[in-house]
Short mmCIF file of C-alpha atoms (C1' of nucleotides) in Angstrom, two decimals:
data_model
loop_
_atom_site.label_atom_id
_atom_site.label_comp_id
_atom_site.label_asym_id
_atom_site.label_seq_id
_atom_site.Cartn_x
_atom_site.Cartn_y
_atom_site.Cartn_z
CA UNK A 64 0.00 0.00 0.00
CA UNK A 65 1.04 2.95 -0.72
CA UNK A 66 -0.09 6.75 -0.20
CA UNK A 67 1.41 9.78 -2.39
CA UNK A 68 0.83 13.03 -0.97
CA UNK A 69 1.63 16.37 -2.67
CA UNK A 70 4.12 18.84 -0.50
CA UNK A 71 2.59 21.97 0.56
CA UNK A 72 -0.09 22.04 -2.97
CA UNK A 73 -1.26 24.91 -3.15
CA UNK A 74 1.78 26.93 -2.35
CA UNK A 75 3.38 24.96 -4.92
CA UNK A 76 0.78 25.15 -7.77
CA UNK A 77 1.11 29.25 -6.81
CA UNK A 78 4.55 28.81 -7.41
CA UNK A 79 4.45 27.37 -11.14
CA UNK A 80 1.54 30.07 -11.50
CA UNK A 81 3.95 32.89 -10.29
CA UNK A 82 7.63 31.69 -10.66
CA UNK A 83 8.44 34.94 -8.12
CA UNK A 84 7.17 33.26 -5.13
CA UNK A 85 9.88 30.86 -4.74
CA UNK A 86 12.13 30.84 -2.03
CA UNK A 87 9.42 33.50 -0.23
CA UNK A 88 7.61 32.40 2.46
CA UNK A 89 3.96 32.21 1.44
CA UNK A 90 0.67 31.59 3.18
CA UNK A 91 -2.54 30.58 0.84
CA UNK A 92 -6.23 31.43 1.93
CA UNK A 93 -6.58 35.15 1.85
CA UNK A 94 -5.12 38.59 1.44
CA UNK A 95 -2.72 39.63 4.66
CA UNK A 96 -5.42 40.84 7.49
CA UNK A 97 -8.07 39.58 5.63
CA UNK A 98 -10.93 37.13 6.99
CA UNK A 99 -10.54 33.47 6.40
CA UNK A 100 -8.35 30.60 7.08
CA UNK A 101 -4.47 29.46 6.04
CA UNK A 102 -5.29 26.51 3.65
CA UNK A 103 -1.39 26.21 3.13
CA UNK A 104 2.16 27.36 4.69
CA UNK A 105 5.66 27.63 2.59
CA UNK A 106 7.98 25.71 4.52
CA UNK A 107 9.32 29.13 4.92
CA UNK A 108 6.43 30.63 7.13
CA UNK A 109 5.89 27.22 8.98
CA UNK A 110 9.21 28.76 10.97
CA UNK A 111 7.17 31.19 11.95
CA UNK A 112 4.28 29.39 13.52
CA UNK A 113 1.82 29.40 10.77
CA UNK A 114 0.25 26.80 10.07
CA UNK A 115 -2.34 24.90 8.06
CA UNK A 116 -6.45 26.27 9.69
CA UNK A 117 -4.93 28.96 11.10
CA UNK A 118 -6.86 32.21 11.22
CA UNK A 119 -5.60 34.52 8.40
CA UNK A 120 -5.48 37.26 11.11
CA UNK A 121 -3.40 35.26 13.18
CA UNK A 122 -1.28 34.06 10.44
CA UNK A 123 -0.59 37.55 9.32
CA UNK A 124 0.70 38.45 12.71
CA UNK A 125 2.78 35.73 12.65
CA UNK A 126 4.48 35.89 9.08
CA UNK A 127 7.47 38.13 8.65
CA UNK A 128 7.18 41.12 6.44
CA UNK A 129 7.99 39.41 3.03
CA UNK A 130 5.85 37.00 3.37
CA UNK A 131 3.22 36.76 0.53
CA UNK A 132 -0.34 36.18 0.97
CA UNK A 133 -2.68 34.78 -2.04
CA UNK A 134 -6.14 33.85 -2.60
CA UNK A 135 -5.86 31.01 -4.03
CA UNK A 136 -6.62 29.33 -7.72
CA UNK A 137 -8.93 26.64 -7.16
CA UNK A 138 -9.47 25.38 -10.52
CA UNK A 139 -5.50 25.46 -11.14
CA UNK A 140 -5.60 22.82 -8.27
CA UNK A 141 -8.18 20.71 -9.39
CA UNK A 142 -6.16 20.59 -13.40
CA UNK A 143 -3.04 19.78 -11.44
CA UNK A 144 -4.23 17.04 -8.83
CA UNK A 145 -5.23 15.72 -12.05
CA UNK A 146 -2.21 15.52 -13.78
CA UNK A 147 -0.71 13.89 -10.83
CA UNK A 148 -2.97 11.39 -10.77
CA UNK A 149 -2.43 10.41 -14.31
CA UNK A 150 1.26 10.18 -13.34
CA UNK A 151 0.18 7.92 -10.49
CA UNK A 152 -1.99 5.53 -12.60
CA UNK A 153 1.34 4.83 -14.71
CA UNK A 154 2.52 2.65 -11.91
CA UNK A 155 -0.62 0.91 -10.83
CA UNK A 156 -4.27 0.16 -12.00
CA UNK A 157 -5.34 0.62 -8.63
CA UNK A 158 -5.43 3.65 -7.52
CA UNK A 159 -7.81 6.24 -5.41
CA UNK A 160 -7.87 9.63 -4.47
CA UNK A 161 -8.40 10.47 -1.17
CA UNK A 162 -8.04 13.87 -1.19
CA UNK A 163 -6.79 17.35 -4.03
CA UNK A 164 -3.61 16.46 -2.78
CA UNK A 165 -3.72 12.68 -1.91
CA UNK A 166 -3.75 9.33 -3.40
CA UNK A 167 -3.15 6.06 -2.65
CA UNK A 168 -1.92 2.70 -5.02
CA UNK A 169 -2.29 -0.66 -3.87
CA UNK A 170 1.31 -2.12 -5.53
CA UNK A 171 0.95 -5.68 -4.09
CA UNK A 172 1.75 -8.15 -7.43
CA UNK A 173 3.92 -5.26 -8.90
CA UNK A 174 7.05 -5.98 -7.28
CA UNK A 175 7.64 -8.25 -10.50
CA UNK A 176 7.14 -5.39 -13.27
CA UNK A 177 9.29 -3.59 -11.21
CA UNK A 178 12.32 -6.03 -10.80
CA UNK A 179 15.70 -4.79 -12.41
CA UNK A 180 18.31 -7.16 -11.01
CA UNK A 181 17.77 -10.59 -8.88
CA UNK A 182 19.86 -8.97 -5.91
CA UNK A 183 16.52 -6.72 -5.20
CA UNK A 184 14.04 -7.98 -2.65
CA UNK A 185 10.72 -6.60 -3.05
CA UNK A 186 10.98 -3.60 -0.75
CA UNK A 187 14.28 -2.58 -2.56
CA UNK A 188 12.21 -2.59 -5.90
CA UNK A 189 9.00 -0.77 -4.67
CA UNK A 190 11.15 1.45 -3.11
CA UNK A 191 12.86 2.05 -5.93
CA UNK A 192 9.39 2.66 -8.03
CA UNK A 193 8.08 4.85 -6.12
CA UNK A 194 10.79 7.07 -6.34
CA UNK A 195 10.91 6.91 -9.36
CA UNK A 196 7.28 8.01 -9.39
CA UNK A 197 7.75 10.79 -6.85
CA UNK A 198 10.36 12.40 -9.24
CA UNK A 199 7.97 12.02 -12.13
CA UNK A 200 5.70 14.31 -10.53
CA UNK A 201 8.16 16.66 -10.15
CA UNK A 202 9.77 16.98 -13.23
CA UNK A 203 6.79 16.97 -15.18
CA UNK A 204 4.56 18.78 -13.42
CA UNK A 205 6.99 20.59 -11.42
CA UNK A 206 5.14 19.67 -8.03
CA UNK A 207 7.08 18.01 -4.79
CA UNK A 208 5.71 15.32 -3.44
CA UNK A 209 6.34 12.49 -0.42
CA UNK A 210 5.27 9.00 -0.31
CA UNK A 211 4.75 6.32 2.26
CA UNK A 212 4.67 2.40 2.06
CA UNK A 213 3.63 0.54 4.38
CA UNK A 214 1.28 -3.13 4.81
CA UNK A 215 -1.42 -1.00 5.87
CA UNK A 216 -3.49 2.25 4.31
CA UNK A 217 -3.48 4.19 7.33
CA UNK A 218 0.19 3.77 8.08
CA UNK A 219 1.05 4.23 4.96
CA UNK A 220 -0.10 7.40 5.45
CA UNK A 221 1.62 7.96 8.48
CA UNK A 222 4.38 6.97 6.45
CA UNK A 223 4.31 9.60 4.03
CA UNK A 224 3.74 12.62 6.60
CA UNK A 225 6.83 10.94 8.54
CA UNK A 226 8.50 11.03 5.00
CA UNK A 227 8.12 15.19 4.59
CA UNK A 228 9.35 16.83 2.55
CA UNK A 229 9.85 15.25 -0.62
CA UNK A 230 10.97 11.89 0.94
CA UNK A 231 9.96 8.31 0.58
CA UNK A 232 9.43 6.12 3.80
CA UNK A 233 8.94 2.51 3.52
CA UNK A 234 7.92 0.46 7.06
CA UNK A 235 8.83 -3.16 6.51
CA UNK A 236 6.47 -5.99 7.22
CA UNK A 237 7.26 -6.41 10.95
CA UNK A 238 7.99 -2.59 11.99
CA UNK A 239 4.75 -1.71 11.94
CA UNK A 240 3.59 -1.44 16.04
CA UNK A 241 7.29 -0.18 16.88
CA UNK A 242 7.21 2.70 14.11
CA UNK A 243 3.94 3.46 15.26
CA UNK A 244 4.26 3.39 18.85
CA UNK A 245 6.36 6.70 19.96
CA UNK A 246 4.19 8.57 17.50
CA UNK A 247 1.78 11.25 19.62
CA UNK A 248 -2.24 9.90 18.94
CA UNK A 249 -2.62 13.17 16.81
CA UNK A 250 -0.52 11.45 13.91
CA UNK A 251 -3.13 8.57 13.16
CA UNK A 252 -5.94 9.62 10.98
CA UNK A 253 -8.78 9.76 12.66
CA UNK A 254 -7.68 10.68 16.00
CA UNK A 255 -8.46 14.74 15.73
CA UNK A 256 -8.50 17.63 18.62
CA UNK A 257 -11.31 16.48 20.63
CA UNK A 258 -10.28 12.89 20.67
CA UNK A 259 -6.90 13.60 21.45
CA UNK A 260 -7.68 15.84 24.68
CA UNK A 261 -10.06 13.09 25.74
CA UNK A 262 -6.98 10.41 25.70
CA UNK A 263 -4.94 12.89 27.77
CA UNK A 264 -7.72 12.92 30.16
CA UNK A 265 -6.97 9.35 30.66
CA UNK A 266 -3.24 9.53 30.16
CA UNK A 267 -3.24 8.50 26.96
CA UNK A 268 -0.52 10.20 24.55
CA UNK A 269 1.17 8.06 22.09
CA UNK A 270 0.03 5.45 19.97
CA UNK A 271 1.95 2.50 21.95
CA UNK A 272 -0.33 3.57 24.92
CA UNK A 273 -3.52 3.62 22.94
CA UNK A 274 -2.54 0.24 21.84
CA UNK A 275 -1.84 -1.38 25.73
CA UNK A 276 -5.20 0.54 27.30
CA UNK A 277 -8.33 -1.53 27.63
CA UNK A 278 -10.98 -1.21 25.69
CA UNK A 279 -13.39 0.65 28.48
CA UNK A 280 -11.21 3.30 28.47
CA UNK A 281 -11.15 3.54 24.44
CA UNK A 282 -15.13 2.41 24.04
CA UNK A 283 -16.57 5.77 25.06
CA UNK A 284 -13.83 8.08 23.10
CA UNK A 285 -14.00 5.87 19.91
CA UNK A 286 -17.72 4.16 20.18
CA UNK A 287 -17.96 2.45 16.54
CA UNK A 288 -14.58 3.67 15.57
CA UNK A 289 -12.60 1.52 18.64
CA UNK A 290 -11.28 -1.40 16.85
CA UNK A 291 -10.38 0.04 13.59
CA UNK A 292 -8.79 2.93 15.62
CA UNK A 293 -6.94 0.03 17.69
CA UNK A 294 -5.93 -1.87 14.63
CA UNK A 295 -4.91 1.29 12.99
CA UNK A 296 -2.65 2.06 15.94
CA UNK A 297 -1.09 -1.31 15.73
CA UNK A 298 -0.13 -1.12 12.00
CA UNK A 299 -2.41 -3.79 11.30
CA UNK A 300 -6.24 -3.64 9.49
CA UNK A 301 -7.37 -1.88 6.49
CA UNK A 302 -4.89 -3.01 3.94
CA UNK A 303 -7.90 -2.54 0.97
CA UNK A 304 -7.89 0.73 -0.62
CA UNK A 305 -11.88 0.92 0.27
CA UNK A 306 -13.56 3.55 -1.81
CA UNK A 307 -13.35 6.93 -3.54
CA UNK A 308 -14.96 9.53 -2.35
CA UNK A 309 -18.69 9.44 -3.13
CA UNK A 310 -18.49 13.02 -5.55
CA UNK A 311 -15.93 10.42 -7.14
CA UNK A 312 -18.04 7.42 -7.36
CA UNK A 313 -20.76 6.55 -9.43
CA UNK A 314 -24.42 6.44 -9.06
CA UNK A 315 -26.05 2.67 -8.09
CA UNK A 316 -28.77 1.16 -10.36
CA UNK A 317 -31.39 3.07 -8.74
CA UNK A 318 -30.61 6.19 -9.56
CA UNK A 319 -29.34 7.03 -5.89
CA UNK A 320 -26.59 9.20 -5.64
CA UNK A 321 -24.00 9.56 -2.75
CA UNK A 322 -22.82 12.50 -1.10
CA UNK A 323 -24.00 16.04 -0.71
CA UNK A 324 -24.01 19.48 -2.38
CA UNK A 325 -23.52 22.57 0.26
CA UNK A 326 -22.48 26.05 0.44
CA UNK A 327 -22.04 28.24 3.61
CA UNK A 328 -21.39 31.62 4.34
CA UNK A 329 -19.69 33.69 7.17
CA UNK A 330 -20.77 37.06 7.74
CA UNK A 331 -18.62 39.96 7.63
CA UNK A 332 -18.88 42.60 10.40
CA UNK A 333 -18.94 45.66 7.73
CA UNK A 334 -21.51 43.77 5.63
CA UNK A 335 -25.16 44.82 5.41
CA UNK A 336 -25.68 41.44 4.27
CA UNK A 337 -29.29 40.52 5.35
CA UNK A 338 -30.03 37.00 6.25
CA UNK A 339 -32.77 36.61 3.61
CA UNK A 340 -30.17 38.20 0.99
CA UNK A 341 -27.69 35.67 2.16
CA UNK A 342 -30.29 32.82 2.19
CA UNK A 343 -31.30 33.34 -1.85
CA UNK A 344 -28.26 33.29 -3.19
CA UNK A 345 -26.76 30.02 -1.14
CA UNK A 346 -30.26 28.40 -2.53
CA UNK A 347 -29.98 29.61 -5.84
CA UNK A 348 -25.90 27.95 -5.55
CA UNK A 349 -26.72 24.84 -4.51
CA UNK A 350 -29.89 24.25 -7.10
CA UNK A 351 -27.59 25.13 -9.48
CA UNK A 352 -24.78 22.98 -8.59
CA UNK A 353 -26.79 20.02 -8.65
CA UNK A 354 -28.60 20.44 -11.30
CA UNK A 355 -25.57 20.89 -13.18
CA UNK A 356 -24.60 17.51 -11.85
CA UNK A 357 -28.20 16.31 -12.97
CA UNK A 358 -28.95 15.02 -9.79
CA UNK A 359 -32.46 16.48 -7.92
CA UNK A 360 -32.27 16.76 -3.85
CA UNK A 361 -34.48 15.09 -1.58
CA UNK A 362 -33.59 16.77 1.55
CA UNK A 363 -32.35 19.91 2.81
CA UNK A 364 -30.70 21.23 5.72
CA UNK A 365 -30.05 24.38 6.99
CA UNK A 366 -27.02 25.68 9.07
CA UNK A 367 -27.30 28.76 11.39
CA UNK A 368 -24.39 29.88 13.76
CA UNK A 369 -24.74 32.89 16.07
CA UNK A 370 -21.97 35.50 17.09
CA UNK A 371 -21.46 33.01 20.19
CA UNK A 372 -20.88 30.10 18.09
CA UNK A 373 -23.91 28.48 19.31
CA UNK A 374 -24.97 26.37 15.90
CA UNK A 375 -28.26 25.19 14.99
CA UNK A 376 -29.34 22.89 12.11
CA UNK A 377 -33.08 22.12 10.61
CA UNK A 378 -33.78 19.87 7.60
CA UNK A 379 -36.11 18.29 5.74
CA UNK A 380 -36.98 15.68 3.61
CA UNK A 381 -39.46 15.66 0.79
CA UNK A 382 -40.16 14.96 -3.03
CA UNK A 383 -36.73 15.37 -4.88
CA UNK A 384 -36.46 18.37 -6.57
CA UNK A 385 -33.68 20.83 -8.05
CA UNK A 386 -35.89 23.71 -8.70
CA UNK A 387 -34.92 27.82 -7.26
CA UNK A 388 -38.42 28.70 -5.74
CA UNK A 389 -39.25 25.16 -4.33
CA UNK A 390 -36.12 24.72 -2.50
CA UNK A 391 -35.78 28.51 -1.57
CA UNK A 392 -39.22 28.30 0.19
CA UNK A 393 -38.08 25.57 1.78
CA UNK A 394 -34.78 26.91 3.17
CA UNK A 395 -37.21 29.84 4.40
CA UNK A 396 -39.38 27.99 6.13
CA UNK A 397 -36.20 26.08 8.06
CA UNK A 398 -34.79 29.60 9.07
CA UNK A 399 -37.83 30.51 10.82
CA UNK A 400 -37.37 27.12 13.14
CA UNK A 401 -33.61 27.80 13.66
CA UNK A 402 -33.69 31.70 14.33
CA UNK A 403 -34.95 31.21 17.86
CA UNK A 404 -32.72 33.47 19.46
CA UNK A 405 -32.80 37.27 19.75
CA UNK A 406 -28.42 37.23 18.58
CA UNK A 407 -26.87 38.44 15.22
CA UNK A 408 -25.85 35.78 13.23
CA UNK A 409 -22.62 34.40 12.14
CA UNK A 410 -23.06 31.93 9.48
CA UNK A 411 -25.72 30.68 6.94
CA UNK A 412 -25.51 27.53 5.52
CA UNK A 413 -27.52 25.47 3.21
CA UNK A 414 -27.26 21.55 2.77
CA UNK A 415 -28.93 19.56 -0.34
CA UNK A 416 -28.63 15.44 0.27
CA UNK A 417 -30.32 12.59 -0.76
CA UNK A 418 -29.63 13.16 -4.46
CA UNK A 419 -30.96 11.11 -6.78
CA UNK A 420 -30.39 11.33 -10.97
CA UNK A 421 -33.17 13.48 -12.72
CA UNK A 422 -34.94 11.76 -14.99
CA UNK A 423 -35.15 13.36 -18.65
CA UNK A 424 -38.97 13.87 -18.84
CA UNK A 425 -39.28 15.25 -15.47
CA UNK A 426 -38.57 19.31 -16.54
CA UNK A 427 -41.12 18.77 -19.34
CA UNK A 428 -43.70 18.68 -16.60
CA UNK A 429 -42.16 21.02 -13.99
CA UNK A 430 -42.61 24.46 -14.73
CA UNK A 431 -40.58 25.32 -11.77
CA UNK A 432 -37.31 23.13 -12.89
CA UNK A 433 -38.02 24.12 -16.43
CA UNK A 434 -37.67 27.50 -15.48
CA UNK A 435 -34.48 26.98 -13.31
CA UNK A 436 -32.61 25.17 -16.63
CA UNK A 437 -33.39 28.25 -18.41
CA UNK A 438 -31.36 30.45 -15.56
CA UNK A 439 -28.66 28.36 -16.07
CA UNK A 440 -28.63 28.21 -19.94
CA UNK A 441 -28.01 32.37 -19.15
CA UNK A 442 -25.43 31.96 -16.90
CA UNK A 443 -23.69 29.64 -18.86
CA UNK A 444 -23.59 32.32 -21.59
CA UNK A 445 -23.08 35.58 -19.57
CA UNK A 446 -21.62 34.33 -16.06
CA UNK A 447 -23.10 33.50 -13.00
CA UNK A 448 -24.22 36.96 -11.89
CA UNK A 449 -26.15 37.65 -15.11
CA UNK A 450 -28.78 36.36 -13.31
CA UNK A 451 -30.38 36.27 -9.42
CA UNK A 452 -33.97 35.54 -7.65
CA UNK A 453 -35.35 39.07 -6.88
CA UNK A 454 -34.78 38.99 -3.35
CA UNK A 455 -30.94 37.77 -3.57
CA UNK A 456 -30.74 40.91 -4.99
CA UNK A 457 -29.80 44.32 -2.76
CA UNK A 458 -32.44 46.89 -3.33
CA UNK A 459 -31.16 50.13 -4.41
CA UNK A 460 -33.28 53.31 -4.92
"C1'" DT B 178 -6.77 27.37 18.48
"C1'" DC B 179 -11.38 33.16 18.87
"C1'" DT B 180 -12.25 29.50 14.63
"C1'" DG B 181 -13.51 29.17 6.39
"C1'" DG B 182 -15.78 26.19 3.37
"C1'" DG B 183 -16.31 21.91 1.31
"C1'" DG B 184 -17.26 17.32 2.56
"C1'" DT B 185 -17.98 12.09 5.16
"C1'" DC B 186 -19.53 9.30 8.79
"C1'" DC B 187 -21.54 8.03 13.44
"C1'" DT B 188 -24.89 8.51 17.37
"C1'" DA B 189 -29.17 8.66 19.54
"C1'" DG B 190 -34.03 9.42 20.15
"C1'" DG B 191 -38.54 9.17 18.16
"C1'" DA B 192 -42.08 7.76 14.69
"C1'" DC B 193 -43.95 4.19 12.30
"C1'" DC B 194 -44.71 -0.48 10.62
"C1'" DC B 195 -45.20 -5.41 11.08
"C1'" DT C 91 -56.48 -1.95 24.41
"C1'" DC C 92 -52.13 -3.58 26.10
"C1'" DT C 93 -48.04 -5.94 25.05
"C1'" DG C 94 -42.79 -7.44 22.70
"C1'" DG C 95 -39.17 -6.92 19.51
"C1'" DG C 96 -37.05 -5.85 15.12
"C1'" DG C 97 -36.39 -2.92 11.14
"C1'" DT C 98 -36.23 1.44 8.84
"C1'" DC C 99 -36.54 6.22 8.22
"C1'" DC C 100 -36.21 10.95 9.92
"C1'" DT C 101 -33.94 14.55 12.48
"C1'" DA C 102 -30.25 17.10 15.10
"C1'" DG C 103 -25.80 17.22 16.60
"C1'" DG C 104 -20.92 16.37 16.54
"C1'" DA C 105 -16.05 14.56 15.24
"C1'" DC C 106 -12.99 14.48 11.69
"C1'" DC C 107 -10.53 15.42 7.14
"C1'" DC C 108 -8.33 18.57 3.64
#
DNA sequence: TCTGGGGTCCTAGGACCC
DNA sequence: TCTGGGGTCCTAGGACCC
């Protein structure tokens, strides 16, 4: 098994954008003193404390004085995680992706292709592959990169973090439990903040321990999660490359799709933004998302987070549709439940799920769909802001 | 750690059905 | 009308990942 992860992305996709950003150190997520959050640090501004989900405001206090701060180019990311995964399909037909900047190969049964001399055991020759595909990625795309190999997924991806930067780590069969055991909990996926606090509490803090404590101690941190998180810790367990990500995967037999379509957004202080502003044009982004992924939504779900952080969610499920009005009366109707409270608000978020495919004949007989196809048809023409719902739209006199 | 925006998955209680 | 137990769906909340 074997997981390939790209070294600081987006900093370096910046980098081929803007060939005068290398060396600097430079933070990606927003402008310097900006809102938002660091989606990723230069090795260069790591030195300084920032890091990866750090406030931009912190960040910017942080960062010396060259220090550049971008945006972002999402779509460059998306063209280049692809090109990286072609790379990585060279050197096996099983791959995934697990994340923009992550993938994983199972390379069991390729030792053989691999083979240059009879002095190489298998490790030597994987080892030797993936290298080789490591510096692929970088000399055609121009992107580092770090890889781990290990017997199981999860440590493989241990592996690769250990491996940082541009390295290549293999664990032999056997090293698994001692290479895992000094690591802090934090390392292993799946073990986040609150999980990790909650093992202190019980004086928990490296892997080895998690491995030796009994399973009432684990049981109410972990519930489902205790074994695999057990396993995991051990080196042993998922050594399948499971699934893609459902936006990856495709749609079963009945026309059931997996995953969900959301968009959310944070209120600025200066704004005038009003919440039923706010609430129109999230509806009228995620209609339009799915329906340009031809998939209607059965359920929706509403997100609303006060000043204090307090957060409230209301859904609902009903006849699948991907229509403006239906779903934007909907969404109204679910802000009325949530806005209890007498607070300004933070956030607005709204939530579309149980997606199913649209059937061809089904705009012919609703006007309100119909009518939403036709939107998009103009904003596929003249941009996305060619055309709003009424009341998305500011009144000005 | 004063906290964005896109996701996945699990839990737990209640409704409803057989 | 009361009772048991299992299955499934709905809803709200929360942990985690990048």
């Amino acid at each position: 098994m074997c997981c390939v992860d790209l070294d600081t992305f987006f900093v370096s996709v910046e980098r081929l954008l803007d060939p005068s950003l290398r060396g600097k150190p430079v933070v990606v997520g927003g402008r310097r003193f900006g809102r938002g959050v660091v989606t990723s640090a230069s090795y260069e501004v790591r030195g300084f404390g920032v890091r990866a989900g750090m406030s931009i405001r912190e960040a910017s206090e942080r960062a010396p004085a060259d220090a550049v701060f971008v945006p972002g180019h999402g779509d460059e990311y998306s063209d280049y995680s692809r090109r990286a995964r072609e790379i990585v399909e060279r050197y096996s037909p099983i791959v995934i992706a697990a994340s923009i900047d992550e993938h994983y190969l199972d390379l069991r049964g390729c030792e053989r292709l691999y083979r240059r001399s009879e002095d190489d055991d298998d490790d030597a020759t994987i080892l030797r592959a993936v290298r080789e595909m490591t510096a692929a990625i970088d000399r055609e795309l121009g992107l580092p990169s770090s890889a781990g190999i290990a017997t199981s997924k999860s440590l493989a991806k241990v592996a690769s973090g250990l491996a940082k930067p541009q390295g290549v780590l293999l664990v032999r069969a056997g090293a698994e439990a001692d290479t895992l055991a000094p690591l802090p909990v934090r390392k292993l996926p799946g073990i986040g903040p609150v999980a990790e606090a909650r093992l202190m509490a019980v004086g928990i803090t490296t892997l080895g321990q998690l491995v030796a404590a009994p399973e009432t101690s684990l049981r109410p941190i972990f519930g489902a999660y205790t074994s695999g998180i057990r396993a995991a810790s051990r080196g042993d367990g998922d050594d399948e490359l499971g699934r893609e990500r459902p936006a990856f995967r495709e749609h079963d037999p009945h026309g059931v799709v997996a995953g969900t379509i959301s968009n959310e957004r944070t209120f600025v202080e200066t704004s005038a933004d009003t919440a039923s502003e706010v609430l129109s044009s999230l509806c009228e982004r995620v209609a339009s998302r799915a329906r340009s992924r031809g998939v209607l939504a059965g359920q929706l779900t509403l997100k609303l987070r006060y000043t204090d952080f307090v957060t409230i969610t209301r859904g609902r499920t009903f006849t699948p549709t991907s229509a403006d009005l239906e779903l934007h009366q909907i969404a109204r109707d679910l802000y009325r439940e949530a806005r209890t409270r007498d607070l300004p608000i933070r956030l607005l978020g709204l939530a579309v799920a149980k997606l199913r495919l649209a059937t061809v004949q089904l705009p012919l007989f609703d006007g309100g769909a119909r009518r939403s196809i036709a939107v998009d048809r103009v904003r596929d023409r003249f941009g996305y802001h060619a055309l709003h719902l009424g009341s998305s739209i500011r009144r000005r006199r």
